[in-house]
Amino acid sequence: MTQGRPESDPTISDRQGWMGLLARAAPDRLAELMPGPLPTHALLRAPEIGAVMVRGRIGGTGAPFNLGEMTVTRCSVRLEEGTVGHAHVQGRDRDHARRAAVIDALMQGPGAEAVKRSVLDPLARDEAARRHARAARAAATRVEFLTLVRGEDA
Amino acid sequence: MYVAVKGGERAIDAAHAFLAEDRRGDPGVAELSVAQIRQQLALAVNRVMAEGSLFDPDLAALAIKQARGDLIEAIFLIRAYRTTLPRHGASRPVDTGAMACVRRISATFKDAPGGQVLGPTFDYTHRLLDFALLADGEVPPAPQAPPREGPVPHVTDFLGRDGLIEPVPPCDDAPRDLTREPLELPADRALRLQALARGDEGFLLGLAYSTQRGYGRTHAFVGELRIGTVAVEMDIPELGFAVGIGEIEVTECETVNQFKGSRTEPPQFTRGYGLVFGQTERKAIAMALVDRALRWRELGEDFAGAPAQDEEFVLSHADNIQATGFLEHIKLPHYVDFQAELELIRRLRAEAMASPEAAE
C-alpha cells in the first residue's frame, strides 16, 4: 500500500521519478532526445529481456494475486568515472534499457542538470500531454445528470 | 506394434508455404502492418495479452498477424514465447484506486463521487453496420473537457464505510503462482483469480451467464467498472527501493452481490472481483461473477451443483490453450492407436459371430 508514495529521502524520490519516466518512455523518442554515441560505459549487466509478474489485489485492496506478466528489459552500466546506472524498462528494446541505464548514471553526476533539461524534461512534457489528451477526452464523456434540468439558460 | 512413419516432411513444408501465401492473401491488397493491428484492432490485441498472460501490445499484434486473426492461435504463440523469458521478479500489487480512468461507471450509484465516465464504449451505439467505414475518411476529433484532478475512489468504499459490504482484509502474503507450480485443489481465491484472469473469455462468459440464469445465482450488480492505466512498480534489490517499470491498461470490475448473512456474518453485501489486462470489460464482468460464484464455501452458502460453483470444473477447463491442445491433438496421426482399436473390434465381431446365439 506504499506504492506511488515517494520515499522520504529526496534523492531517492528524485531517482524514482526519473527511472520511472525512462521506463515508460517510447524508445524512439528517447533515442531522438539522446542520440548516440552514448558516453563511454561498461556493461555491468548486458541488456536482458525478461518478464515481470504483475500483481493485483483481491477486491482492489486485499490480498495480492498474480494478474499476468509484462515484458521488461533490464540493464546496468558503469560510466568511466565510476558512477553506476540501472534500468528496468517496459518492453523488449535493448537500446532503450541501455540508454535508460546510462541516463540514470549521468543523473547522479555533475552533468545532471543538463541531462534533465535535454532529456527528462521533454519526456515529462510528452507524458503529461499524452495523459492530458486521454483524460480530457474521458472527461467529455462524463454524464452530467443534473445539467439536464438546468432551466435558467432557456 | 510400433510403426515408424516418415515421409511427411515435404508435405508439411508445402503446407506451411501454402499457409504463408494464404496469410498474405491477394498481393494486390496492401499488407497489414503490426502497427496497424496494434492501433486499429486494439481490443483483439487486448484479448491476446489477457489470455496470453503477457502484457506486450507489439507482440500480441504480431501474434494476431501470424495467426491470421485466429485469437486462440495468437494466444498460443504468446504463451509459448513467454516461457522463453527469464523472470526478472514480481511487481508490487498495482493500485487500481490510483488508476488514470478513461472509463468508470457504476450501475449501483448514479451520483458516485468521481462521476459516471463513459469513455470509448460501444454501449449506446445502435449496432448498425457503419458503411462509412468502408471508405477511408478523417475521424472528427473527439470533444474534450477539463479533466478532474485527483484519484477516483472505489464505489465499494462507500458501502464499506457503513459496514454494508464485507470488508477486504489487507494482506501482503505472496500469492501462489499457477505458472510456477501445478494447480492444486482446493485453490485459494488468489490462485483462482490468476486462473480466471488468463482464462478463456467465451468460457467465462458462458459460466457467468449461467449464474445469471439461475445455475448458482448470486444476484450481481456491477458496483463499478473502470478502465484505465495503472503504474507498475517493482522493488529492485540492488537499489533497495521500488521504481516504476512501466504502466499498463487494465479493466477492473467489482460486483456487489446479495447475501442474507450466515451464522457468523450479519446480512451484508458481498463482492466479486475481476481484473484483466487491457480494455476487456466483458471478460472482467464475467470474471467477477464467476469469482463470486466460486466463493460459496467461504461464505457458508449451499452448493447447488452449478457448474460455475464447481472449482475443479471451472479451473480445469478455463484455459483455452490447455483445452485446444487436448482437443486438437486428436486430429493428429493416431494410426497405431486406431489400428489397435480396429483389431479389437474385428476380434469382438468374430467372437460374436462364432458364439452359439449368433449361430441361431
Short mmCIF file of N, CA and C in Angstrom, two decimals, chain A residues 7-127:
data_model
loop_
_atom_site.label_atom_id
_atom_site.label_comp_id
_atom_site.label_asym_id
_atom_site.label_seq_id
_atom_site.Cartn_x
_atom_site.Cartn_y
_atom_site.Cartn_z
N GLU A 7 9.54 7.98 -1.53
CA GLU A 7 10.30 7.66 -0.33
C GLU A 7 10.67 8.97 0.35
N SER A 8 10.95 8.88 1.66
CA SER A 8 11.19 10.11 2.41
C SER A 8 12.49 10.79 1.98
N ASP A 9 13.47 10.00 1.57
CA ASP A 9 14.75 10.56 1.14
C ASP A 9 14.57 11.25 -0.22
N PRO A 10 14.82 12.58 -0.30
CA PRO A 10 14.55 13.27 -1.56
C PRO A 10 15.42 12.78 -2.72
N THR A 11 16.66 12.35 -2.44
CA THR A 11 17.48 11.87 -3.56
C THR A 11 16.90 10.58 -4.11
N ILE A 12 16.31 9.76 -3.20
CA ILE A 12 15.68 8.53 -3.68
C ILE A 12 14.42 8.85 -4.46
N SER A 13 13.61 9.78 -3.95
CA SER A 13 12.35 10.05 -4.67
C SER A 13 12.64 10.71 -6.01
N ASP A 14 13.68 11.53 -6.11
CA ASP A 14 14.06 12.09 -7.41
C ASP A 14 14.46 10.97 -8.37
N ARG A 15 15.25 10.05 -7.85
CA ARG A 15 15.74 8.98 -8.72
C ARG A 15 14.58 8.08 -9.15
N GLN A 16 13.65 7.81 -8.23
CA GLN A 16 12.46 7.04 -8.61
C GLN A 16 11.71 7.76 -9.73
N GLY A 17 11.66 9.07 -9.62
CA GLY A 17 10.95 9.86 -10.63
C GLY A 17 11.55 9.66 -12.01
N TRP A 18 12.88 9.84 -12.12
CA TRP A 18 13.44 9.74 -13.49
C TRP A 18 13.51 8.30 -13.98
N MET A 19 13.73 7.35 -13.07
CA MET A 19 13.77 5.95 -13.53
C MET A 19 12.41 5.50 -14.07
N GLY A 20 11.35 5.92 -13.39
CA GLY A 20 10.00 5.58 -13.85
C GLY A 20 9.69 6.23 -15.19
N LEU A 21 10.08 7.49 -15.31
CA LEU A 21 9.86 8.23 -16.56
C LEU A 21 10.59 7.56 -17.72
N LEU A 22 11.84 7.15 -17.48
CA LEU A 22 12.62 6.48 -18.52
C LEU A 22 12.02 5.12 -18.86
N ALA A 23 11.49 4.42 -17.84
CA ALA A 23 10.91 3.09 -18.08
C ALA A 23 9.69 3.18 -18.98
N ARG A 24 8.92 4.26 -18.84
CA ARG A 24 7.67 4.42 -19.60
C ARG A 24 7.89 5.09 -20.95
N ALA A 25 9.08 5.65 -21.17
CA ALA A 25 9.32 6.43 -22.40
C ALA A 25 9.24 5.54 -23.64
N ALA A 26 8.81 6.14 -24.74
CA ALA A 26 8.86 5.43 -26.02
C ALA A 26 10.32 5.35 -26.45
N PRO A 27 10.81 4.16 -26.81
CA PRO A 27 12.23 4.01 -27.16
C PRO A 27 12.70 4.97 -28.25
N ASP A 28 11.86 5.18 -29.26
CA ASP A 28 12.26 6.06 -30.38
C ASP A 28 12.46 7.50 -29.90
N ARG A 29 11.54 7.92 -29.06
CA ARG A 29 11.61 9.29 -28.56
C ARG A 29 12.85 9.50 -27.70
N LEU A 30 13.14 8.49 -26.88
CA LEU A 30 14.32 8.58 -26.01
C LEU A 30 15.59 8.65 -26.87
N ALA A 31 15.63 7.84 -27.94
CA ALA A 31 16.80 7.83 -28.82
C ALA A 31 16.95 9.17 -29.54
N GLU A 32 15.81 9.80 -29.84
CA GLU A 32 15.83 11.10 -30.51
C GLU A 32 16.39 12.18 -29.57
N LEU A 33 16.01 12.08 -28.30
CA LEU A 33 16.47 13.08 -27.33
C LEU A 33 17.91 12.85 -26.89
N MET A 34 18.35 11.60 -27.01
CA MET A 34 19.71 11.25 -26.55
C MET A 34 20.35 10.42 -27.64
N PRO A 35 20.69 11.08 -28.78
CA PRO A 35 21.26 10.30 -29.89
C PRO A 35 22.66 9.81 -29.53
N GLY A 36 23.10 8.76 -30.21
CA GLY A 36 24.42 8.22 -29.96
C GLY A 36 25.47 9.16 -30.50
N PRO A 37 26.76 8.92 -30.26
CA PRO A 37 27.22 7.84 -29.39
C PRO A 37 27.00 8.19 -27.92
N LEU A 38 26.66 7.17 -27.12
CA LEU A 38 26.46 7.37 -25.70
C LEU A 38 27.81 7.58 -25.03
N PRO A 39 27.85 8.25 -23.87
CA PRO A 39 29.11 8.37 -23.13
C PRO A 39 29.71 6.98 -22.88
N THR A 40 31.04 6.93 -22.84
CA THR A 40 31.71 5.64 -22.66
C THR A 40 31.24 4.99 -21.36
N HIS A 41 30.89 3.71 -21.47
CA HIS A 41 30.42 3.00 -20.28
C HIS A 41 30.72 1.51 -20.42
N ALA A 42 30.82 0.86 -19.27
CA ALA A 42 30.99 -0.60 -19.26
C ALA A 42 29.65 -1.22 -18.89
N LEU A 43 29.36 -2.38 -19.48
CA LEU A 43 28.12 -3.07 -19.15
C LEU A 43 28.34 -3.95 -17.93
N LEU A 44 27.69 -3.61 -16.82
CA LEU A 44 27.75 -4.49 -15.65
C LEU A 44 26.77 -5.64 -15.83
N ARG A 45 25.66 -5.31 -16.44
CA ARG A 45 24.71 -6.35 -16.83
C ARG A 45 24.19 -5.97 -18.21
N ALA A 46 24.51 -6.79 -19.19
CA ALA A 46 24.09 -6.51 -20.56
C ALA A 46 22.56 -6.48 -20.60
N PRO A 47 22.00 -5.69 -21.53
CA PRO A 47 20.54 -5.61 -21.62
C PRO A 47 19.93 -7.01 -21.74
N GLU A 48 18.96 -7.28 -20.89
CA GLU A 48 18.36 -8.61 -20.84
C GLU A 48 16.83 -8.48 -20.85
N ILE A 49 16.23 -9.11 -21.86
CA ILE A 49 14.77 -9.10 -21.97
C ILE A 49 14.20 -10.17 -21.06
N GLY A 50 13.18 -9.82 -20.31
CA GLY A 50 12.56 -10.80 -19.43
C GLY A 50 11.13 -10.42 -19.13
N ALA A 51 10.57 -11.09 -18.14
CA ALA A 51 9.19 -10.84 -17.76
C ALA A 51 9.11 -10.52 -16.27
N VAL A 52 8.17 -9.68 -15.93
CA VAL A 52 7.86 -9.40 -14.52
C VAL A 52 6.41 -9.82 -14.29
N MET A 53 6.17 -10.56 -13.23
CA MET A 53 4.80 -10.93 -12.88
C MET A 53 4.11 -9.73 -12.24
N VAL A 54 3.06 -9.26 -12.89
CA VAL A 54 2.31 -8.12 -12.37
C VAL A 54 1.25 -8.65 -11.40
N ARG A 55 1.19 -8.03 -10.24
CA ARG A 55 0.20 -8.45 -9.25
C ARG A 55 -0.90 -7.43 -9.09
N GLY A 56 -2.08 -7.92 -8.76
CA GLY A 56 -3.19 -7.07 -8.36
C GLY A 56 -3.54 -7.42 -6.93
N ARG A 57 -4.61 -6.79 -6.43
CA ARG A 57 -5.11 -7.14 -5.09
C ARG A 57 -6.57 -7.55 -5.20
N ILE A 58 -6.93 -8.58 -4.47
CA ILE A 58 -8.31 -9.05 -4.45
C ILE A 58 -9.21 -7.91 -3.96
N GLY A 59 -10.23 -7.59 -4.74
CA GLY A 59 -11.13 -6.51 -4.35
C GLY A 59 -10.47 -5.14 -4.43
N GLY A 60 -9.31 -5.07 -5.06
CA GLY A 60 -8.62 -3.79 -5.22
C GLY A 60 -7.71 -3.44 -4.05
N THR A 61 -8.03 -3.97 -2.85
CA THR A 61 -7.25 -3.58 -1.66
C THR A 61 -6.84 -4.77 -0.80
N GLY A 62 -7.21 -5.98 -1.17
CA GLY A 62 -6.97 -7.14 -0.32
C GLY A 62 -5.66 -7.86 -0.62
N ALA A 63 -5.71 -9.17 -0.51
CA ALA A 63 -4.51 -9.99 -0.69
C ALA A 63 -4.03 -9.94 -2.14
N PRO A 64 -2.71 -9.99 -2.36
CA PRO A 64 -2.20 -9.95 -3.73
C PRO A 64 -2.52 -11.23 -4.50
N PHE A 65 -2.68 -11.09 -5.82
CA PHE A 65 -2.77 -12.25 -6.70
C PHE A 65 -2.01 -11.94 -7.99
N ASN A 66 -1.63 -12.98 -8.70
CA ASN A 66 -0.85 -12.83 -9.93
C ASN A 66 -1.79 -12.57 -11.10
N LEU A 67 -1.66 -11.39 -11.69
CA LEU A 67 -2.55 -10.98 -12.78
C LEU A 67 -2.03 -11.50 -14.13
N GLY A 68 -0.74 -11.48 -14.31
CA GLY A 68 -0.14 -11.87 -15.59
C GLY A 68 1.20 -11.16 -15.70
N GLU A 69 1.98 -11.51 -16.72
CA GLU A 69 3.32 -10.93 -16.82
C GLU A 69 3.35 -9.76 -17.80
N MET A 70 4.40 -8.98 -17.71
CA MET A 70 4.67 -7.95 -18.72
C MET A 70 6.14 -8.08 -19.12
N THR A 71 6.46 -7.64 -20.33
CA THR A 71 7.86 -7.69 -20.75
C THR A 71 8.61 -6.50 -20.18
N VAL A 72 9.81 -6.76 -19.70
CA VAL A 72 10.67 -5.74 -19.10
C VAL A 72 12.10 -6.06 -19.51
N THR A 73 12.84 -5.02 -19.90
CA THR A 73 14.26 -5.22 -20.22
C THR A 73 15.10 -4.47 -19.20
N ARG A 74 16.10 -5.16 -18.67
CA ARG A 74 16.93 -4.52 -17.64
C ARG A 74 18.37 -4.41 -18.12
N CYS A 75 19.07 -3.48 -17.50
CA CYS A 75 20.46 -3.24 -17.89
C CYS A 75 21.15 -2.46 -16.78
N SER A 76 22.44 -2.74 -16.55
CA SER A 76 23.22 -1.95 -15.60
C SER A 76 24.54 -1.57 -16.25
N VAL A 77 24.93 -0.31 -16.04
CA VAL A 77 26.16 0.18 -16.67
C VAL A 77 27.02 0.92 -15.62
N ARG A 78 28.31 1.07 -15.96
CA ARG A 78 29.18 1.94 -15.15
C ARG A 78 29.88 2.91 -16.08
N LEU A 79 29.77 4.19 -15.77
CA LEU A 79 30.45 5.21 -16.58
C LEU A 79 31.94 5.17 -16.27
N GLU A 80 32.72 5.85 -17.12
CA GLU A 80 34.18 5.85 -16.95
C GLU A 80 34.60 6.35 -15.57
N GLU A 81 33.89 7.38 -15.08
CA GLU A 81 34.30 7.92 -13.78
C GLU A 81 33.78 7.06 -12.62
N GLY A 82 33.04 6.00 -12.92
CA GLY A 82 32.69 5.03 -11.88
C GLY A 82 31.24 5.02 -11.45
N THR A 83 30.43 6.00 -11.91
CA THR A 83 29.02 6.01 -11.50
C THR A 83 28.28 4.83 -12.13
N VAL A 84 27.44 4.18 -11.30
CA VAL A 84 26.67 3.03 -11.79
C VAL A 84 25.23 3.46 -12.05
N GLY A 85 24.71 3.00 -13.18
CA GLY A 85 23.31 3.29 -13.51
C GLY A 85 22.54 2.01 -13.76
N HIS A 86 21.28 2.00 -13.34
CA HIS A 86 20.43 0.82 -13.54
C HIS A 86 19.19 1.20 -14.33
N ALA A 87 18.63 0.22 -15.01
CA ALA A 87 17.35 0.46 -15.70
C ALA A 87 16.53 -0.82 -15.73
N HIS A 88 15.25 -0.66 -15.52
CA HIS A 88 14.24 -1.68 -15.81
C HIS A 88 13.19 -0.97 -16.64
N VAL A 89 13.12 -1.25 -17.93
CA VAL A 89 12.20 -0.51 -18.79
C VAL A 89 11.16 -1.45 -19.39
N GLN A 90 9.97 -0.89 -19.63
CA GLN A 90 8.88 -1.69 -20.19
C GLN A 90 9.18 -2.07 -21.63
N GLY A 91 8.90 -3.31 -22.00
CA GLY A 91 9.05 -3.74 -23.38
C GLY A 91 10.32 -4.54 -23.61
N ARG A 92 10.68 -4.65 -24.89
CA ARG A 92 11.76 -5.56 -25.27
C ARG A 92 12.87 -4.85 -26.05
N ASP A 93 13.06 -3.57 -25.80
CA ASP A 93 14.04 -2.82 -26.57
C ASP A 93 15.34 -2.70 -25.77
N ARG A 94 16.39 -3.39 -26.25
CA ARG A 94 17.66 -3.40 -25.51
C ARG A 94 18.31 -2.02 -25.47
N ASP A 95 18.22 -1.29 -26.60
CA ASP A 95 18.81 0.06 -26.62
C ASP A 95 18.11 0.99 -25.64
N HIS A 96 16.81 0.79 -25.51
CA HIS A 96 16.03 1.59 -24.56
C HIS A 96 16.59 1.38 -23.14
N ALA A 97 16.81 0.12 -22.79
CA ALA A 97 17.30 -0.20 -21.43
C ALA A 97 18.70 0.36 -21.21
N ARG A 98 19.53 0.21 -22.23
CA ARG A 98 20.92 0.68 -22.11
C ARG A 98 20.97 2.20 -21.97
N ARG A 99 20.18 2.88 -22.81
CA ARG A 99 20.13 4.34 -22.74
C ARG A 99 19.62 4.80 -21.37
N ALA A 100 18.58 4.12 -20.89
CA ALA A 100 17.99 4.50 -19.60
C ALA A 100 19.01 4.30 -18.48
N ALA A 101 19.80 3.24 -18.56
CA ALA A 101 20.81 2.99 -17.51
C ALA A 101 21.90 4.05 -17.56
N VAL A 102 22.32 4.42 -18.77
CA VAL A 102 23.34 5.47 -18.91
C VAL A 102 22.82 6.79 -18.35
N ILE A 103 21.57 7.11 -18.68
CA ILE A 103 21.00 8.38 -18.18
C ILE A 103 20.88 8.34 -16.66
N ASP A 104 20.49 7.16 -16.12
CA ASP A 104 20.41 7.03 -14.65
C ASP A 104 21.77 7.34 -14.02
N ALA A 105 22.84 6.86 -14.65
CA ALA A 105 24.18 7.14 -14.12
C ALA A 105 24.53 8.63 -14.27
N LEU A 106 24.25 9.20 -15.45
CA LEU A 106 24.56 10.61 -15.68
C LEU A 106 23.82 11.52 -14.70
N MET A 107 22.60 11.11 -14.36
CA MET A 107 21.78 11.95 -13.47
C MET A 107 22.33 11.99 -12.04
N GLN A 108 23.25 11.07 -11.74
CA GLN A 108 23.87 11.09 -10.41
C GLN A 108 25.18 11.86 -10.41
N GLY A 109 25.58 12.42 -11.56
CA GLY A 109 26.86 13.10 -11.66
C GLY A 109 26.70 14.59 -11.88
N PRO A 110 27.79 15.26 -12.19
CA PRO A 110 27.78 16.72 -12.33
C PRO A 110 26.97 17.21 -13.53
N GLY A 111 26.76 16.34 -14.52
CA GLY A 111 26.01 16.79 -15.71
C GLY A 111 24.51 16.63 -15.59
N ALA A 112 24.05 16.35 -14.37
CA ALA A 112 22.64 16.01 -14.19
C ALA A 112 21.70 17.09 -14.72
N GLU A 113 22.02 18.34 -14.41
CA GLU A 113 21.10 19.42 -14.78
C GLU A 113 20.91 19.50 -16.30
N ALA A 114 22.01 19.33 -17.03
CA ALA A 114 21.94 19.39 -18.49
C ALA A 114 21.13 18.22 -19.04
N VAL A 115 21.32 17.02 -18.48
CA VAL A 115 20.58 15.84 -18.95
C VAL A 115 19.09 16.00 -18.64
N LYS A 116 18.83 16.55 -17.47
CA LYS A 116 17.43 16.77 -17.09
C LYS A 116 16.77 17.70 -18.12
N ARG A 117 17.47 18.78 -18.47
CA ARG A 117 16.89 19.75 -19.41
C ARG A 117 16.70 19.17 -20.80
N SER A 118 17.70 18.39 -21.25
CA SER A 118 17.64 17.95 -22.65
C SER A 118 16.86 16.65 -22.84
N VAL A 119 16.76 15.83 -21.81
CA VAL A 119 16.10 14.52 -21.97
C VAL A 119 14.86 14.38 -21.08
N LEU A 120 15.05 14.55 -19.78
CA LEU A 120 13.95 14.21 -18.86
C LEU A 120 12.80 15.20 -18.96
N ASP A 121 13.12 16.50 -19.05
CA ASP A 121 12.04 17.48 -19.11
C ASP A 121 11.15 17.28 -20.35
N PRO A 122 11.77 17.09 -21.54
CA PRO A 122 10.91 16.82 -22.71
C PRO A 122 10.08 15.53 -22.55
N LEU A 123 10.69 14.49 -21.95
CA LEU A 123 9.93 13.25 -21.74
C LEU A 123 8.74 13.49 -20.81
N ALA A 124 9.00 14.26 -19.77
CA ALA A 124 7.92 14.54 -18.81
C ALA A 124 6.81 15.35 -19.48
N ARG A 125 7.21 16.29 -20.36
CA ARG A 125 6.19 17.09 -21.07
C ARG A 125 5.38 16.20 -22.01
N ASP A 126 6.07 15.30 -22.72
CA ASP A 126 5.36 14.37 -23.62
C ASP A 126 4.34 13.56 -22.83
N GLU A 127 4.79 13.05 -21.71
CA GLU A 127 3.94 12.17 -20.92
C GLU A 127 2.73 12.94 -20.39
#
